Coordinates of C-alpha atoms in Angstrom, one line a residue:
M227 CA -221.8 115.7 10.3
D228 CA -220.4 117.2 13.5
T229 CA -218.1 120.0 12.8
G230 CA -216.6 121.2 16.1
G231 CA -215.3 120.3 19.5
N232 CA -213.8 116.9 20.1
S233 CA -216.9 115.1 18.8
L234 CA -215.4 112.7 16.3
P235 CA -213.8 109.5 17.6
S236 CA -210.6 108.3 16.0
G237 CA -211.3 104.6 16.5
P238 CA -212.9 102.1 14.1
D239 CA -216.3 104.0 14.4
G240 CA -214.7 107.4 13.6
V241 CA -216.0 109.4 10.6
K242 CA -213.7 108.5 7.7
R243 CA -211.7 111.1 5.9
K244 CA -210.1 110.9 2.5
V245 CA -206.4 111.1 3.0
S246 CA -203.5 111.9 0.6
Y247 CA -200.1 110.8 1.7
F248 CA -196.8 112.0 0.3
Y249 CA -193.6 110.0 0.4
D250 CA -190.4 109.8 -1.6
P251 CA -188.5 106.5 -1.1
E252 CA -185.2 108.4 -1.5
V253 CA -185.8 110.7 1.6
G254 CA -184.2 108.2 4.0
N255 CA -180.9 108.3 2.1
Y256 CA -180.1 111.9 3.0
Y257 CA -177.6 112.2 5.8
Y258 CA -176.8 115.4 7.8
G259 CA -173.6 114.0 9.0
Q260 CA -172.0 112.0 11.8
G261 CA -173.3 113.0 15.2
H262 CA -176.0 115.3 13.9
P263 CA -179.4 114.7 15.6
M264 CA -181.6 115.2 12.5
K265 CA -182.0 111.9 10.8
P266 CA -184.2 111.8 7.6
H267 CA -184.1 108.0 8.0
R268 CA -187.0 108.4 10.5
I269 CA -189.3 109.1 7.6
R270 CA -188.4 105.7 6.0
M271 CA -189.0 104.1 9.4
T272 CA -192.4 105.7 9.7
H273 CA -193.3 104.6 6.2
A274 CA -192.3 101.0 7.0
L275 CA -194.7 101.0 10.0
L276 CA -197.5 102.4 7.9
A277 CA -197.0 99.7 5.3
H278 CA -196.9 96.8 7.7
Y279 CA -199.9 98.1 9.7
G280 CA -201.8 98.1 6.4
L281 CA -202.5 101.8 6.5
L282 CA -201.2 102.7 3.0
Q283 CA -204.0 100.8 1.3
N284 CA -206.5 103.2 2.9
M285 CA -204.8 106.3 1.5
Q286 CA -203.9 107.7 -1.9
V287 CA -200.1 107.5 -1.9
Y288 CA -198.1 110.1 -3.9
K289 CA -194.5 110.6 -4.7
P290 CA -194.1 114.3 -4.6
L291 CA -192.8 116.2 -7.6
P292 CA -189.7 118.1 -6.4
A293 CA -190.4 121.8 -5.9
R294 CA -188.7 124.0 -8.5
E295 CA -186.5 127.0 -7.9
R296 CA -189.3 129.4 -8.8
D297 CA -191.6 127.6 -6.3
L298 CA -189.1 128.0 -3.5
C299 CA -188.6 131.7 -4.5
R300 CA -192.3 132.5 -3.8
F301 CA -191.0 133.0 -0.2
H302 CA -187.2 132.6 -0.2
A303 CA -184.7 135.1 -1.7
D304 CA -183.3 134.2 -5.1
D305 CA -179.7 134.4 -4.1
Y306 CA -180.3 132.1 -1.1
V307 CA -182.0 129.5 -3.3
N308 CA -179.2 129.8 -5.8
F309 CA -176.7 129.2 -3.0
L310 CA -178.6 126.1 -1.8
R311 CA -178.7 124.8 -5.3
S312 CA -174.9 125.3 -6.0
I313 CA -173.3 124.5 -2.6
T314 CA -171.7 121.0 -2.2
P315 CA -169.5 119.4 0.5
E316 CA -166.6 119.7 -2.0
T317 CA -167.1 123.4 -2.7
Q318 CA -168.1 124.7 0.7
Q319 CA -164.5 125.7 1.7
D320 CA -164.4 128.1 -1.2
Q321 CA -167.6 129.9 -0.1
L322 CA -167.0 130.6 3.6
R323 CA -168.5 134.1 3.4
Q324 CA -171.7 132.8 1.8
L325 CA -171.9 130.0 4.4
K326 CA -171.8 132.6 7.2
R327 CA -174.2 134.9 5.4
F328 CA -176.8 132.2 5.0
N329 CA -176.2 130.5 8.4
V330 CA -175.1 127.2 6.8
G331 CA -172.4 125.1 8.4
E332 CA -173.0 123.7 11.9
D333 CA -176.6 123.2 12.9
C334 CA -177.4 123.3 9.2
P335 CA -174.6 121.5 7.5
V336 CA -173.8 121.1 3.8
F337 CA -174.4 117.4 2.8
D338 CA -174.7 115.4 -0.3
G339 CA -178.0 116.1 -2.1
L340 CA -178.9 119.0 0.1
F341 CA -180.9 120.9 -2.6
S342 CA -182.7 117.7 -3.7
F343 CA -183.7 117.1 -0.1
C344 CA -185.1 120.6 0.1
Q345 CA -187.0 120.1 -3.2
T346 CA -188.4 116.8 -2.0
Y347 CA -189.8 117.8 1.4
A348 CA -191.1 121.2 0.1
G349 CA -192.7 119.5 -2.9
G350 CA -194.6 117.2 -0.6
S351 CA -196.0 120.1 1.5
V352 CA -197.0 122.2 -1.5
G353 CA -198.4 119.2 -3.3
G354 CA -200.5 118.5 -0.2
A355 CA -201.8 122.0 -0.3
V356 CA -202.7 121.7 -4.0
K357 CA -204.6 118.4 -3.3
L358 CA -206.6 120.2 -0.5
N359 CA -207.3 123.2 -2.8
H360 CA -208.7 120.9 -5.5
N361 CA -210.8 118.9 -2.9
I362 CA -209.0 115.8 -3.8
C363 CA -208.7 114.9 -0.1
D364 CA -209.9 116.0 3.3
I365 CA -206.4 115.5 4.9
A366 CA -203.0 115.6 3.3
I367 CA -199.9 114.3 5.1
N368 CA -196.2 115.0 4.5
W369 CA -194.1 113.7 7.4
A370 CA -190.9 114.8 5.6
G371 CA -192.1 118.5 5.9
G372 CA -192.7 120.8 8.8
L373 CA -189.3 122.5 8.8
H374 CA -190.5 125.6 10.6
H375 CA -187.3 127.5 11.4
A376 CA -186.1 128.4 7.9
K377 CA -186.2 132.2 7.1
K378 CA -186.5 134.1 3.9
C379 CA -182.8 134.2 3.3
E380 CA -181.1 132.0 5.9
A381 CA -181.2 128.4 7.3
S382 CA -181.9 127.8 10.9
G383 CA -182.4 125.0 13.4
F384 CA -181.7 122.1 10.9
C385 CA -184.2 123.8 8.4
Y386 CA -183.2 125.1 5.0
V387 CA -186.4 125.7 3.1
N388 CA -189.6 126.7 4.9
D389 CA -192.0 124.3 3.3
I390 CA -194.8 125.4 5.7
V391 CA -194.8 129.0 4.5
L392 CA -194.8 127.7 0.8
A393 CA -197.8 125.4 1.6
I394 CA -199.7 128.2 3.3
L395 CA -199.1 130.6 0.4
E396 CA -200.6 127.9 -1.9
L397 CA -203.6 127.4 0.4
L398 CA -204.2 131.2 0.4
K399 CA -204.9 131.0 -3.3
Q400 CA -208.1 129.2 -2.4
H401 CA -208.9 130.1 1.2
Q402 CA -209.3 133.6 2.7
R403 CA -207.9 132.5 6.0
V404 CA -205.4 129.8 7.0
L405 CA -204.6 128.7 10.5
Y406 CA -201.1 127.4 11.4
V407 CA -200.8 125.3 14.6
D408 CA -197.3 124.2 15.9
I409 CA -196.9 121.5 18.6
D410 CA -193.1 121.0 18.1
I411 CA -191.2 121.7 21.3
H412 CA -189.4 124.6 19.6
H413 CA -191.1 127.9 18.7
G414 CA -192.3 128.0 15.1
D415 CA -190.4 131.2 14.5
G416 CA -189.9 131.1 10.7
V417 CA -193.6 130.7 10.0
E418 CA -194.6 133.3 12.6
E419 CA -192.1 135.8 11.2
A420 CA -193.3 135.3 7.6
F421 CA -196.9 136.2 8.5
Y422 CA -196.4 138.5 11.4
T423 CA -198.2 141.5 9.8
S424 CA -201.0 139.5 8.1
D425 CA -204.5 138.9 9.3
R426 CA -205.1 136.2 6.7
V427 CA -202.8 133.7 8.5
M428 CA -203.0 133.1 12.3
T429 CA -200.1 131.3 13.8
V430 CA -200.4 129.4 17.2
S431 CA -197.3 127.9 18.7
F432 CA -197.1 125.7 21.8
H433 CA -193.4 125.5 22.8
K434 CA -190.7 125.4 25.5
F435 CA -189.8 129.0 26.4
G436 CA -186.8 130.3 28.3
D437 CA -183.2 129.5 27.7
Y438 CA -184.0 127.3 24.7
F439 CA -183.6 127.5 21.0
P440 CA -184.6 129.6 19.1
G441 CA -185.2 132.0 22.1
T442 CA -188.4 133.5 20.5
G443 CA -192.1 133.0 21.2
D444 CA -192.9 135.2 24.2
I445 CA -196.6 135.4 25.1
R446 CA -196.3 139.1 24.5
D447 CA -195.4 138.6 20.8
I448 CA -198.9 139.0 19.3
G449 CA -198.3 140.2 15.8
Y450 CA -197.9 143.7 14.4
S451 CA -199.9 146.3 12.4
K452 CA -202.7 144.5 10.6
G453 CA -201.5 141.2 12.1
K454 CA -201.9 142.3 15.7
Y455 CA -203.5 139.5 17.8
Y456 CA -203.0 137.1 14.8
S457 CA -199.9 135.5 16.4
L458 CA -200.4 133.4 19.5
N459 CA -197.6 132.1 21.6
V460 CA -198.0 129.5 24.3
P461 CA -194.8 129.5 26.4
L462 CA -194.4 126.3 28.4
D463 CA -191.9 124.9 30.9
D464 CA -190.2 121.5 31.3
G465 CA -192.1 118.3 32.0
I466 CA -195.5 119.3 30.7
D467 CA -197.8 116.2 30.6
D468 CA -200.9 115.3 28.5
E469 CA -203.5 116.8 30.9
S470 CA -201.7 120.1 31.3
Y471 CA -201.1 120.4 27.5
H472 CA -204.7 119.8 26.6
F473 CA -205.9 122.2 29.4
L474 CA -204.4 124.9 27.1
F475 CA -204.6 123.4 23.7
K476 CA -208.3 122.6 23.5
P477 CA -209.9 125.9 24.8
I478 CA -207.4 128.0 22.9
I479 CA -207.7 126.2 19.6
G480 CA -211.5 125.9 20.1
K481 CA -211.7 129.7 20.5
V482 CA -209.4 130.3 17.5
M483 CA -211.6 128.1 15.3
E484 CA -214.7 130.0 16.5
V485 CA -213.3 133.5 16.0
F486 CA -210.9 133.1 13.0
K487 CA -213.0 130.6 11.0
P488 CA -210.1 129.3 8.8
G489 CA -210.7 127.8 5.5
A490 CA -207.8 125.4 6.0
V491 CA -205.5 124.3 8.8
V492 CA -201.8 123.4 8.8
L493 CA -200.7 121.4 11.8
Q494 CA -197.0 120.9 12.4
C495 CA -196.6 117.7 14.4
G496 CA -193.0 118.0 15.6
A497 CA -192.4 114.9 17.7
D498 CA -189.6 116.4 19.9
S499 CA -192.4 117.3 22.4
L500 CA -192.7 113.6 23.2
S501 CA -191.4 112.2 26.5
G502 CA -187.8 111.0 26.1
D503 CA -186.8 113.0 23.1
R504 CA -183.1 113.4 22.6
L505 CA -183.3 117.2 22.5
G506 CA -186.6 117.7 24.2
C507 CA -187.8 118.3 27.8
F508 CA -191.6 117.7 27.6
N509 CA -193.4 114.6 28.9
L510 CA -196.2 114.0 26.3
S511 CA -197.3 110.5 25.5
I512 CA -197.9 109.5 21.9
K513 CA -201.6 109.4 22.5
G514 CA -201.4 112.8 24.2
H515 CA -199.6 114.2 21.2
A516 CA -202.0 112.6 18.8
E517 CA -205.0 114.0 20.7
C518 CA -204.1 117.4 19.1
V519 CA -204.4 115.8 15.7
K520 CA -207.7 114.2 16.7
F521 CA -209.0 117.6 18.0
M522 CA -208.0 119.5 14.8
R523 CA -209.6 116.7 12.7
S524 CA -212.9 117.0 14.5
F525 CA -213.6 120.5 13.0
N526 CA -213.9 118.9 9.5
V527 CA -211.8 121.7 7.9
P528 CA -209.2 120.8 5.2
L529 CA -206.1 119.8 7.1
L530 CA -202.4 119.5 6.2
L531 CA -200.4 117.4 8.6
L532 CA -196.6 117.9 8.5
G533 CA -193.7 116.5 10.4
G534 CA -191.0 118.6 12.1
G535 CA -188.6 118.0 15.0
G536 CA -188.1 114.6 16.6
Y537 CA -184.7 113.1 17.5
T538 CA -185.4 109.8 19.3
I539 CA -186.2 108.4 15.9
R540 CA -188.0 105.1 17.0
N541 CA -190.5 107.3 18.9
V542 CA -190.9 109.7 16.0
A543 CA -191.9 106.7 13.8
R544 CA -194.3 105.4 16.4
C545 CA -195.9 108.8 16.8
W546 CA -196.4 109.7 13.1
C547 CA -197.6 106.2 12.4
Y548 CA -200.2 106.5 15.1
E549 CA -201.2 110.0 14.0
T550 CA -201.7 108.7 10.4
G551 CA -204.2 106.2 11.9
V552 CA -205.9 109.1 13.7
A553 CA -206.2 110.9 10.4
L554 CA -207.8 107.9 8.8
G555 CA -210.1 107.2 11.8
T556 CA -208.4 103.9 12.4
E557 CA -207.1 102.6 15.8
V558 CA -203.8 100.7 15.2
D559 CA -202.7 97.8 17.4
D560 CA -200.2 98.5 20.1
Q561 CA -198.2 95.3 19.2
L562 CA -195.8 96.3 16.4
P563 CA -195.9 94.1 13.3
Q564 CA -192.7 92.4 12.2
H565 CA -190.8 94.5 9.7
E566 CA -187.3 95.5 8.6
Y567 CA -186.8 98.0 11.5
Y568 CA -188.3 95.8 14.2
E569 CA -185.1 95.7 16.2
Y570 CA -185.2 99.5 16.7
F571 CA -188.3 99.1 19.0
G572 CA -187.0 96.7 21.6
P573 CA -187.3 95.6 24.3
D574 CA -191.1 96.0 24.3
Y575 CA -191.8 96.1 20.6
T576 CA -195.0 98.2 21.2
L577 CA -196.3 101.3 19.5
H578 CA -196.9 103.3 22.7
V579 CA -194.3 104.2 25.3
A580 CA -195.1 105.3 28.8
P581 CA -194.2 108.9 29.8
S582 CA -191.5 109.3 32.4
N583 CA -191.9 110.5 36.0
M584 CA -190.2 113.8 35.4
E585 CA -191.4 116.9 37.3
N586 CA -194.0 119.0 35.6
K587 CA -192.9 122.6 36.2
N588 CA -196.1 124.0 34.7
T589 CA -198.2 124.8 37.7
R590 CA -202.0 125.0 37.4
Q591 CA -201.8 128.7 38.3
L592 CA -199.3 129.3 35.5
L593 CA -201.4 127.4 33.0
E594 CA -204.5 129.4 34.0
E595 CA -202.7 132.7 33.6
I596 CA -201.5 131.7 30.1
R597 CA -204.9 130.5 29.1
N598 CA -206.7 133.6 30.3
N599 CA -204.2 135.9 28.7
L600 CA -204.5 134.2 25.3
L601 CA -208.3 133.9 25.4
D602 CA -208.4 137.7 26.3
N603 CA -206.2 138.4 23.2
L604 CA -208.6 136.4 21.1
S605 CA -211.6 138.3 22.4
K606 CA -210.0 141.4 20.8
L607 CA -210.0 140.0 17.3
Q608 CA -212.3 141.1 14.6
H609 CA -214.3 138.0 13.7
A610 CA -213.3 136.3 10.5
P611 CA -211.6 139.2 8.6
S612 CA -212.7 139.5 5.0
V613 CA -210.4 139.8 1.9
Q614 CA -211.0 142.1 -1.0
F615 CA -212.0 140.4 -4.2
Q616 CA -209.2 139.8 -6.6
E617 CA -208.6 137.4 -9.5
R618 CA -207.3 134.1 -8.3
P619 CA -204.0 133.0 -9.9
P620 CA -203.5 129.5 -11.3
D621 CA -202.4 126.8 -8.9
T622 CA -198.8 125.6 -8.7
E623 CA -198.2 122.8 -11.2
L624 CA -197.3 119.7 -9.0
P625 CA -198.7 116.6 -10.7
E626 CA -197.3 114.1 -8.2
A627 CA -196.9 110.5 -9.4
D628 CA -199.3 108.0 -8.0
E629 CA -197.1 105.5 -6.3
D630 CA -199.6 102.7 -6.9
Q631 CA -198.7 102.8 -10.6
D632 CA -194.9 103.1 -10.2
D633 CA -192.6 100.1 -10.0
A634 CA -195.4 97.9 -8.6
D635 CA -193.2 94.8 -8.6
E636 CA -190.0 96.4 -7.2
R637 CA -191.8 97.9 -4.2
W638 CA -192.3 94.5 -2.6
D639 CA -188.7 93.6 -2.2
P640 CA -188.5 91.8 1.1
D641 CA -184.8 92.8 1.6
S642 CA -185.5 96.5 1.1
D643 CA -184.1 99.2 3.4
M644 CA -182.2 96.7 5.6
E645 CA -179.1 98.8 5.8
V646 CA -179.2 102.2 7.3
D647 CA -177.4 105.3 6.4
E648 CA -174.6 103.7 4.5
K649 CA -173.4 106.9 2.9
R650 CA -169.9 108.0 3.8
P651 CA -170.2 110.5 6.7
I652 CA -169.1 114.0 5.9
P653 CA -166.7 115.3 8.5
S654 CA -167.7 118.3 10.9
R655 CA -170.9 119.6 12.2
V656 CA -173.0 120.4 15.2
K657 CA -170.2 121.0 17.7
R658 CA -172.3 120.7 20.8
E659 CA -173.6 117.3 19.7
A660 CA -170.1 115.9 18.9
I661 CA -168.7 117.1 22.2
E662 CA -171.6 116.4 24.5
P663 CA -174.3 114.2 22.9
E664 CA -176.7 114.7 25.8
R665 CA -176.7 118.5 25.7
K666 CA -179.9 120.2 24.7
D667 CA -180.9 122.7 22.0
S668 CA -181.1 125.3 24.9
E669 CA -177.4 125.8 24.5
A670 CA -177.8 127.3 21.1
P671 CA -177.4 131.1 20.8
K672 CA -180.6 132.8 21.9
G673 CA -182.5 134.3 19.0
T674 CA -183.5 138.0 18.9
V675 CA -187.1 139.1 18.6
E676 CA -187.6 142.2 16.5
Q677 CA -190.6 144.3 17.2
A678 CA -191.9 143.8 13.7
R679 CA -190.5 140.6 12.2
G680 CA -190.5 139.3 8.7
F681 CA -188.7 140.3 5.5
D682 CA -190.2 142.6 2.9
N683 CA -190.6 140.8 -0.4
L684 CA -189.1 144.0 -2.1
A685 CA -186.4 144.5 0.5
T686 CA -182.7 143.5 0.1
N687 CA -181.9 140.0 1.3
E688 CA -180.4 141.1 4.6
T689 CA -182.6 144.1 5.5
L690 CA -185.3 143.7 8.1
S691 CA -188.6 145.5 7.4
T692 CA -191.9 146.1 9.2
K693 CA -193.6 144.1 6.5
S694 CA -193.7 140.3 6.2
V695 CA -194.3 138.2 3.2
D696 CA -197.2 139.4 1.0
V697 CA -200.0 136.9 1.5
R698 CA -202.2 138.0 -1.2
P699 CA -202.6 135.5 -4.1
M700 CA -199.5 135.8 -6.2
A701 CA -199.7 135.3 -10.0
I702 CA -197.2 132.8 -11.4
D703 CA -197.0 131.6 -15.0
E704 CA -198.0 128.1 -14.4
P705 CA -201.0 126.0 -15.7
T706 CA -203.6 124.5 -13.4
V707 CA -202.4 121.3 -11.8
K708 CA -203.6 118.1 -13.4
V709 CA -205.6 116.0 -11.1
E710 CA -204.6 112.3 -11.0
Q711 CA -207.1 109.6 -11.7
E712 CA -208.1 107.7 -8.7
T713 CA -206.8 104.2 -8.5
S714 CA -207.3 101.4 -6.0
N715 CA -204.3 100.9 -3.7
K716 CA -202.5 97.5 -3.4
A717 CA -203.4 95.6 -0.3
S718 CA -199.9 94.4 0.3
D719 CA -197.2 96.4 2.1
P720 CA -195.3 98.8 -0.3
I721 CA -191.8 99.0 1.0
Y722 CA -189.4 100.7 -1.4
P723 CA -186.0 99.2 -2.1
K724 CA -183.0 101.4 -1.3
S725 CA -181.4 102.6 -4.5

């Protein structure tokens, strides 16, 4: 089987991969608040498209087991996790000091079911890592995950728990090296920070750089100490198109795969880098975005696909549906099937949307400078760093329920999910969105870049250290995960009723 380059087609003749897909039918019920651009409902819309395109029958579908507090505390500070568990819209006015300390309130509002939401999306990402570690699948997908801004003890950029860091820590139990690639329009600062001093995790982020949230991700930020040259940042300007994006993505990632030789890859597929995103300023088509998934798939390395940003929700659903097809090696039809969210996709009712005619501010000269700079950094790497032998701890216990065996009859309710976000809005939030809906993330306060980022596991919650999270295998008192028995999926379209 071919193992490198862009050798594997994603059409009907593509080499098939065994795919595990994580979805909780409750995820679409969570509501950040009136005027807030982050809408978990987009995950339900994506799932509906997958069902009506018939893609679910080609995957093993799992409902994730919610991550427990001790799972979240493998990266996050105990008091921060306790705060997320206890805070509610009714009690937040009594905890103003804590809200400020943990950066919760505006971009990251308190809403009904906040902690359950965090447990759900983190459980899907860690569960996907467990499936990959046990060779249950070749590719695991959790579109509810990918919340890359969350820090050890604070929320940031609509993200509360960093499911990506937790999934990578799980993968490191089995794999000596893990590669993280981020194609969200925003810099993957939370993940980079966590592994900034490690040579076991390489982070590569392609993002808008300049006066733009979170303000980090300079090309000169390359890692620190043992992690020097293991952080790659690809700073881009407005209007980048498919051709320019791939001019950087393919040679850089190709060289990373050659030199770093990861045992597993985590790809954050934030859809706010698509043309026409509510908060974005790039000009990628859905096929151009998905070409990155196709390219990573071609290396035949265990792959975890996660969601992320994306604020024009009809395009988010289009994108992640198409990328699920790419993961499966199936080309899906451009004409959308009739389904309960069909009216969202008018007037064309097609899967693909043409990019705009916006100016591409990324000149060829600038792109060549970026590419040469990063390839030069990669040439300085020690090839495939080794890890000292140590006893491997047991895997996290996440025996996800197989959705094919749960509520088989109820799932086919034709009237399911017809009414959107009926929960009573919680007042407040995201001032810039409420005042000027069209303003961009660039107006958020610019983040600071410490020379040596990350929080020491042993440090106090608010003290920066030159160490990042310890990425050695971490012993936890949990039995080995039980592997689910394979069952054949239903051929019909599993749409979950709204509870």
